[in-house]
Amino acid sequence: MSASVCSNDILSSSAYRMAIARALHGILEEPVAFEDRFALDLLEPETRMALLHNPFPFNDPKARSMRAGVVGRTLMAESAMLHALRSNRVRQVVLLGAGLDTFSLRYSHAMPDAQFYEVDRAGMLAFKAEKAARTAEPVAANVHCVDFDFESALLLPALTSQGFDVTQAATFSWLGVTPYLDEETVWQSLEDIASLPEGTSVTFDYRVYAELLDPIEQMISRFTAKLFADMGEPWISAFEPSALLARLHCMGFRELDHLGYADLNERYFPRRKDGFQIAGGGFNYVTATK
């Protein structure tokens, strides 16, 4: 998105839908697996009131599975980022395709010695800044907005233009983005991250080749892909898991935490009675650490 993108385009985007999913989790699920006190604040007032008044149309099995995927991948990424920050070796956090993610809002004030970089297109950054300014907690001075388009710019120069230090390790969250990029762009971004010092980590999700999925997952994947394509955001890339992990290892990532949807369910949603589980859909999740 460019700076001129209107709010209507943002409201129909996948980023806005993912924000709705995170907000709905705090309303519909019990117990709540992911606490986010700002989830509703970044939504438009009309959306917020509609969800609070009647959230149940968003609780069919397909919507619940998609919401579990959003929550599960967020928990995985935030766990990795907090582990890196609490190790005291990493003081730089990068949210690639930040959208309406609230990690910076929730942690930047408590970690004033860390620097938080929110990377997205200008229209989304401006929309988010407007909403965040109206919350009870103002945006901290250690949060930096980085206008960036993966298809037309290089990642590290964009970050350094806002003060990012390439001589220091960083922790990256890169969720819900790789499917919309071609494979070459995904690999180039991972190479850039891998060029940073020891201790650097990145958590991302990716699509698995359809022919490697079981029939039910293929059906779910086709349904979800059509949903996003109809929104004007078609999926482009997919990967073979063992080849992806091998290439990450060759890049210098020495620790690879690689999960399928069943693994994510077991880690974050075990023994739930409310059916809050990921049903499938062809995504895997990785935390790669140098």
Short mmCIF file of C-alpha atoms in Angstrom, two decimals:
data_model
loop_
_atom_site.label_atom_id
_atom_site.label_comp_id
_atom_site.label_asym_id
_atom_site.label_seq_id
_atom_site.Cartn_x
_atom_site.Cartn_y
_atom_site.Cartn_z
CA MET A 1 0.00 0.00 0.00
CA SER A 2 1.11 3.52 -0.60
CA ALA A 3 0.55 6.49 1.66
CA SER A 4 -2.43 7.45 -0.43
CA VAL A 5 -4.28 4.20 0.18
CA CYS A 6 -7.65 4.96 1.74
CA SER A 7 -8.90 3.37 4.93
CA ASN A 8 -11.52 1.36 2.99
CA ASP A 9 -8.70 -0.59 1.32
CA ILE A 10 -7.15 -1.31 4.71
CA LEU A 11 -10.48 -2.39 6.20
CA SER A 12 -10.82 -5.04 3.48
CA SER A 13 -7.22 -6.24 3.79
CA SER A 14 -6.01 -9.50 5.29
CA ALA A 15 -4.13 -7.49 7.96
CA TYR A 16 -7.40 -6.00 9.19
CA ARG A 17 -9.08 -9.40 9.16
CA MET A 18 -6.23 -10.86 11.22
CA ALA A 19 -6.65 -8.02 13.74
CA ILE A 20 -10.35 -8.89 13.95
CA ALA A 21 -9.41 -12.52 14.60
CA ARG A 22 -7.09 -11.56 17.47
CA ALA A 23 -9.80 -9.34 18.96
CA LEU A 24 -12.46 -12.05 18.63
CA HIS A 25 -10.27 -14.53 20.49
CA GLY A 26 -10.52 -12.37 23.61
CA ILE A 27 -14.30 -12.28 23.25
CA LEU A 28 -15.23 -15.81 22.20
CA GLU A 29 -12.67 -18.24 23.62
CA GLU A 30 -12.44 -19.35 27.24
CA PRO A 31 -9.81 -19.69 28.50
CA VAL A 32 -8.02 -17.02 26.49
CA ALA A 33 -4.68 -18.29 25.18
CA PHE A 34 -3.40 -14.88 24.08
CA GLU A 35 -4.05 -11.71 26.09
CA ASP A 36 -4.09 -8.53 23.99
CA ARG A 37 -5.47 -5.44 25.72
CA PHE A 38 -5.13 -3.33 22.55
CA ALA A 39 -6.75 -5.76 20.09
CA LEU A 40 -10.08 -3.93 19.95
CA ASP A 41 -8.59 -0.43 20.16
CA LEU A 42 -6.99 -0.59 16.71
CA LEU A 43 -10.25 -1.45 14.96
CA GLU A 44 -12.70 1.05 13.54
CA PRO A 45 -15.46 1.99 16.03
CA GLU A 46 -18.15 0.37 13.87
CA THR A 47 -16.21 -2.89 13.70
CA ARG A 48 -15.49 -2.85 17.41
CA MET A 49 -19.14 -2.30 18.37
CA ALA A 50 -20.33 -5.00 15.96
CA LEU A 51 -17.95 -7.57 17.44
CA LEU A 52 -18.88 -6.71 21.01
CA HIS A 53 -22.62 -6.72 20.24
CA ASN A 54 -22.72 -10.01 18.34
CA PRO A 55 -19.47 -11.95 17.79
CA PHE A 56 -21.16 -15.31 17.17
CA PRO A 57 -21.46 -15.10 13.35
CA PHE A 58 -17.63 -15.37 13.42
CA ASN A 59 -17.65 -18.61 15.39
CA ASP A 60 -18.36 -21.24 12.75
CA PRO A 61 -15.75 -24.06 12.50
CA LYS A 62 -13.87 -22.50 9.54
CA ALA A 63 -13.60 -19.10 11.26
CA ARG A 64 -12.59 -20.71 14.55
CA SER A 65 -9.84 -22.75 12.86
CA MET A 66 -8.48 -19.69 11.06
CA ARG A 67 -8.56 -17.72 14.32
CA ALA A 68 -6.65 -20.50 16.09
CA GLY A 69 -4.01 -20.32 13.37
CA VAL A 70 -3.63 -16.57 13.86
CA VAL A 71 -3.41 -16.90 17.63
CA GLY A 72 -1.06 -19.89 17.54
CA ARG A 73 1.46 -18.32 15.18
CA THR A 74 1.36 -15.09 17.23
CA LEU A 75 2.10 -17.00 20.43
CA MET A 76 5.03 -18.75 18.73
CA ALA A 77 6.51 -15.50 17.40
CA GLU A 78 6.05 -13.59 20.64
CA SER A 79 7.58 -16.41 22.66
CA ALA A 80 10.69 -16.28 20.46
CA MET A 81 10.92 -12.47 20.60
CA LEU A 82 10.51 -12.33 24.37
CA HIS A 83 13.07 -15.11 24.83
CA ALA A 84 15.55 -13.12 22.73
CA LEU A 85 14.87 -9.88 24.58
CA ARG A 86 15.08 -11.45 28.02
CA SER A 87 18.42 -13.03 27.16
CA ASN A 88 19.82 -9.46 27.12
CA ARG A 89 21.72 -10.28 23.91
CA VAL A 90 19.10 -8.79 21.62
CA ARG A 91 17.82 -5.21 21.83
CA GLN A 92 16.25 -4.86 18.36
CA VAL A 93 12.78 -6.15 17.45
CA VAL A 94 11.51 -6.10 13.86
CA LEU A 95 7.87 -6.75 12.92
CA LEU A 96 7.84 -7.42 9.18
CA GLY A 97 4.41 -6.78 7.71
CA ALA A 98 3.44 -5.39 11.10
CA GLY A 99 -0.15 -4.64 10.12
CA LEU A 100 -2.17 -4.09 13.30
CA ASP A 101 0.02 -6.28 15.49
CA THR A 102 0.22 -4.85 19.04
CA PHE A 103 3.50 -6.33 20.32
CA SER A 104 5.26 -2.94 20.27
CA LEU A 105 2.37 -1.25 22.06
CA ARG A 106 2.38 -3.88 24.78
CA TYR A 107 6.13 -4.15 25.41
CA SER A 108 7.97 -1.01 24.25
CA HIS A 109 7.26 1.04 27.40
CA ALA A 110 8.49 -1.77 29.66
CA MET A 111 11.67 -2.22 27.58
CA PRO A 112 12.95 1.32 26.93
CA ASP A 113 16.46 0.09 26.09
CA ALA A 114 15.14 -1.99 23.17
CA GLN A 115 14.27 -0.60 19.74
CA PHE A 116 11.09 -1.74 17.96
CA TYR A 117 10.78 -1.46 14.17
CA GLU A 118 7.33 -1.79 12.57
CA VAL A 119 7.75 -2.51 8.87
CA ASP A 120 4.83 -2.14 6.47
CA ARG A 121 3.54 0.06 3.66
CA ALA A 122 2.91 3.69 4.46
CA GLY A 123 -0.89 3.50 4.31
CA MET A 124 -1.09 0.76 6.92
CA LEU A 125 1.50 2.47 9.15
CA ALA A 126 -0.47 5.74 9.05
CA PHE A 127 -3.77 3.97 9.78
CA LYS A 128 -2.23 2.15 12.73
CA ALA A 129 -0.55 5.28 14.11
CA GLU A 130 -3.88 7.11 14.06
CA LYS A 131 -5.60 4.32 16.00
CA ALA A 132 -2.71 3.82 18.43
CA ALA A 133 -2.65 7.52 19.27
CA ARG A 134 -6.16 7.16 20.67
CA THR A 135 -5.29 4.37 23.10
CA ALA A 136 -4.70 4.93 26.80
CA GLU A 137 -0.99 4.34 26.32
CA PRO A 138 0.82 6.57 23.78
CA VAL A 139 3.30 5.11 21.29
CA ALA A 140 6.75 5.00 22.89
CA ALA A 141 9.75 6.87 21.48
CA ASN A 142 11.57 3.58 20.87
CA VAL A 143 9.00 2.44 18.26
CA HIS A 144 10.03 3.24 14.68
CA CYS A 145 7.86 3.04 11.57
CA VAL A 146 9.56 1.77 8.40
CA ASP A 147 7.75 2.30 5.10
CA PHE A 148 8.69 -0.73 3.00
CA ASP A 149 7.56 -2.78 0.01
CA PHE A 150 9.21 -6.19 -0.33
CA GLU A 151 8.78 -6.10 -4.11
CA SER A 152 10.59 -2.82 -4.73
CA ALA A 153 13.18 -2.29 -1.97
CA LEU A 154 15.90 -4.02 0.05
CA LEU A 155 15.15 -4.81 3.67
CA LEU A 156 18.34 -3.85 5.51
CA PRO A 157 18.79 -0.39 3.89
CA ALA A 158 15.15 0.38 4.75
CA LEU A 159 15.76 -0.59 8.39
CA THR A 160 19.07 1.25 8.73
CA SER A 161 17.41 4.43 7.43
CA GLN A 162 15.43 4.41 10.68
CA GLY A 163 18.37 3.69 12.98
CA PHE A 164 18.59 -0.11 12.86
CA ASP A 165 22.12 -1.34 13.68
CA VAL A 166 23.31 -4.17 11.39
CA THR A 167 26.25 -4.88 13.72
CA GLN A 168 23.83 -6.01 16.45
CA ALA A 169 21.55 -9.05 16.62
CA ALA A 170 17.80 -8.69 16.18
CA THR A 171 14.65 -10.74 16.55
CA PHE A 172 12.12 -10.74 13.70
CA SER A 173 8.44 -11.64 13.47
CA TRP A 174 7.26 -12.23 9.88
CA LEU A 175 3.71 -13.56 9.97
CA GLY A 176 1.15 -13.80 7.20
CA VAL A 177 3.47 -12.33 4.57
CA THR A 178 5.47 -15.00 2.72
CA PRO A 179 2.45 -16.45 0.83
CA TYR A 180 2.02 -13.10 -0.95
CA LEU A 181 5.66 -12.92 -2.10
CA ASP A 182 7.49 -14.87 -4.79
CA GLU A 183 10.05 -17.42 -3.61
CA GLU A 184 13.04 -15.32 -4.67
CA THR A 185 11.87 -12.40 -2.52
CA VAL A 186 11.31 -14.68 0.47
CA TRP A 187 14.80 -16.15 0.17
CA GLN A 188 16.42 -12.73 -0.29
CA SER A 189 14.75 -11.46 2.89
CA LEU A 190 15.88 -14.51 4.84
CA GLU A 191 19.42 -14.08 3.51
CA ASP A 192 19.38 -10.48 4.73
CA ILE A 193 18.28 -11.60 8.19
CA ALA A 194 20.89 -14.38 8.18
CA SER A 195 23.63 -11.80 7.50
CA LEU A 196 23.05 -10.27 10.96
CA PRO A 197 25.13 -11.32 14.00
CA GLU A 198 24.81 -14.46 16.11
CA GLY A 199 21.71 -14.43 18.29
CA THR A 200 19.47 -13.15 15.50
CA SER A 201 16.18 -15.02 15.10
CA VAL A 202 13.15 -14.94 12.81
CA THR A 203 9.73 -16.53 13.20
CA PHE A 204 7.66 -16.92 10.04
CA ASP A 205 4.91 -19.02 8.53
CA TYR A 206 4.84 -20.46 5.03
CA ARG A 207 2.62 -22.47 2.71
CA VAL A 208 3.45 -26.11 2.02
CA TYR A 209 3.20 -27.44 -1.54
CA ALA A 210 -0.38 -28.61 -2.07
CA GLU A 211 0.66 -32.05 -3.34
CA LEU A 212 2.28 -32.75 0.05
CA LEU A 213 -0.99 -32.20 1.94
CA ASP A 214 -3.63 -34.77 2.77
CA PRO A 215 -6.99 -34.43 0.95
CA ILE A 216 -8.72 -32.60 3.81
CA GLU A 217 -5.89 -30.08 4.12
CA GLN A 218 -5.91 -29.57 0.37
CA MET A 219 -9.62 -28.75 0.53
CA ILE A 220 -9.11 -26.27 3.40
CA SER A 221 -6.15 -24.72 1.59
CA ARG A 222 -8.15 -24.24 -1.62
CA PHE A 223 -11.03 -22.65 0.28
CA THR A 224 -8.77 -20.22 2.17
CA ALA A 225 -6.71 -19.37 -0.91
CA LYS A 226 -9.87 -18.47 -2.82
CA LEU A 227 -11.08 -16.36 0.10
CA PHE A 228 -7.94 -14.21 0.02
CA ALA A 229 -7.75 -14.15 -3.77
CA ASP A 230 -11.30 -12.79 -3.86
CA MET A 231 -10.08 -10.03 -1.53
CA GLY A 232 -7.43 -9.12 -4.09
CA GLU A 233 -4.57 -10.74 -2.17
CA PRO A 234 -3.71 -13.98 -4.00
CA TRP A 235 -1.22 -16.43 -2.55
CA ILE A 236 1.92 -16.87 -4.66
CA SER A 237 4.64 -18.93 -2.99
CA ALA A 238 4.85 -22.36 -1.36
CA PHE A 239 7.75 -24.50 -0.15
CA GLU A 240 8.83 -28.07 0.48
CA PRO A 241 9.57 -28.31 4.23
CA SER A 242 12.77 -30.39 4.25
CA ALA A 243 14.32 -28.30 1.47
CA LEU A 244 13.39 -25.08 3.27
CA LEU A 245 14.94 -26.27 6.53
CA ALA A 246 18.11 -27.41 4.76
CA ARG A 247 18.53 -24.03 3.11
CA LEU A 248 17.97 -22.19 6.40
CA HIS A 249 20.66 -24.35 7.98
CA CYS A 250 23.05 -23.51 5.14
CA MET A 251 22.37 -19.82 5.75
CA GLY A 252 23.74 -20.20 9.27
CA PHE A 253 20.61 -20.70 11.35
CA ARG A 254 21.78 -23.27 13.90
CA GLU A 255 18.47 -23.77 15.74
CA LEU A 256 15.27 -24.54 13.85
CA ASP A 257 11.94 -24.92 15.64
CA HIS A 258 9.64 -26.22 12.90
CA LEU A 259 5.97 -26.92 13.58
CA GLY A 260 3.02 -28.16 11.59
CA TYR A 261 -0.53 -27.27 12.55
CA ALA A 262 -0.93 -30.34 14.82
CA ASP A 263 2.28 -29.39 16.65
CA LEU A 264 1.00 -25.84 17.14
CA ASN A 265 -2.27 -27.23 18.52
CA GLU A 266 -0.39 -29.46 20.95
CA ARG A 267 1.86 -26.65 22.13
CA TYR A 268 -0.73 -23.90 22.61
CA PHE A 269 -4.22 -25.44 22.61
CA PRO A 270 -4.00 -28.84 24.33
CA ARG A 271 -7.03 -30.49 25.93
CA ARG A 272 -9.45 -27.68 25.10
CA LYS A 273 -13.15 -28.39 25.30
CA ASP A 274 -14.27 -25.48 23.11
CA GLY A 275 -12.95 -26.82 19.79
CA PHE A 276 -10.36 -24.05 19.50
CA GLN A 277 -7.92 -25.87 17.24
CA ILE A 278 -6.34 -25.40 13.82
CA ALA A 279 -8.04 -27.83 11.45
CA GLY A 280 -5.29 -27.71 8.85
CA GLY A 281 -4.83 -25.58 5.79
CA GLY A 282 -1.30 -26.22 4.61
CA PHE A 283 0.78 -23.82 6.68
CA ASN A 284 3.92 -24.57 8.67
CA TYR A 285 5.69 -22.38 11.21
CA VAL A 286 9.41 -21.83 11.85
CA THR A 287 11.60 -20.06 14.37
CA ALA A 288 15.15 -19.97 13.01
CA THR A 289 17.96 -18.75 15.27
CA LYS A 290 21.61 -18.06 14.46
#
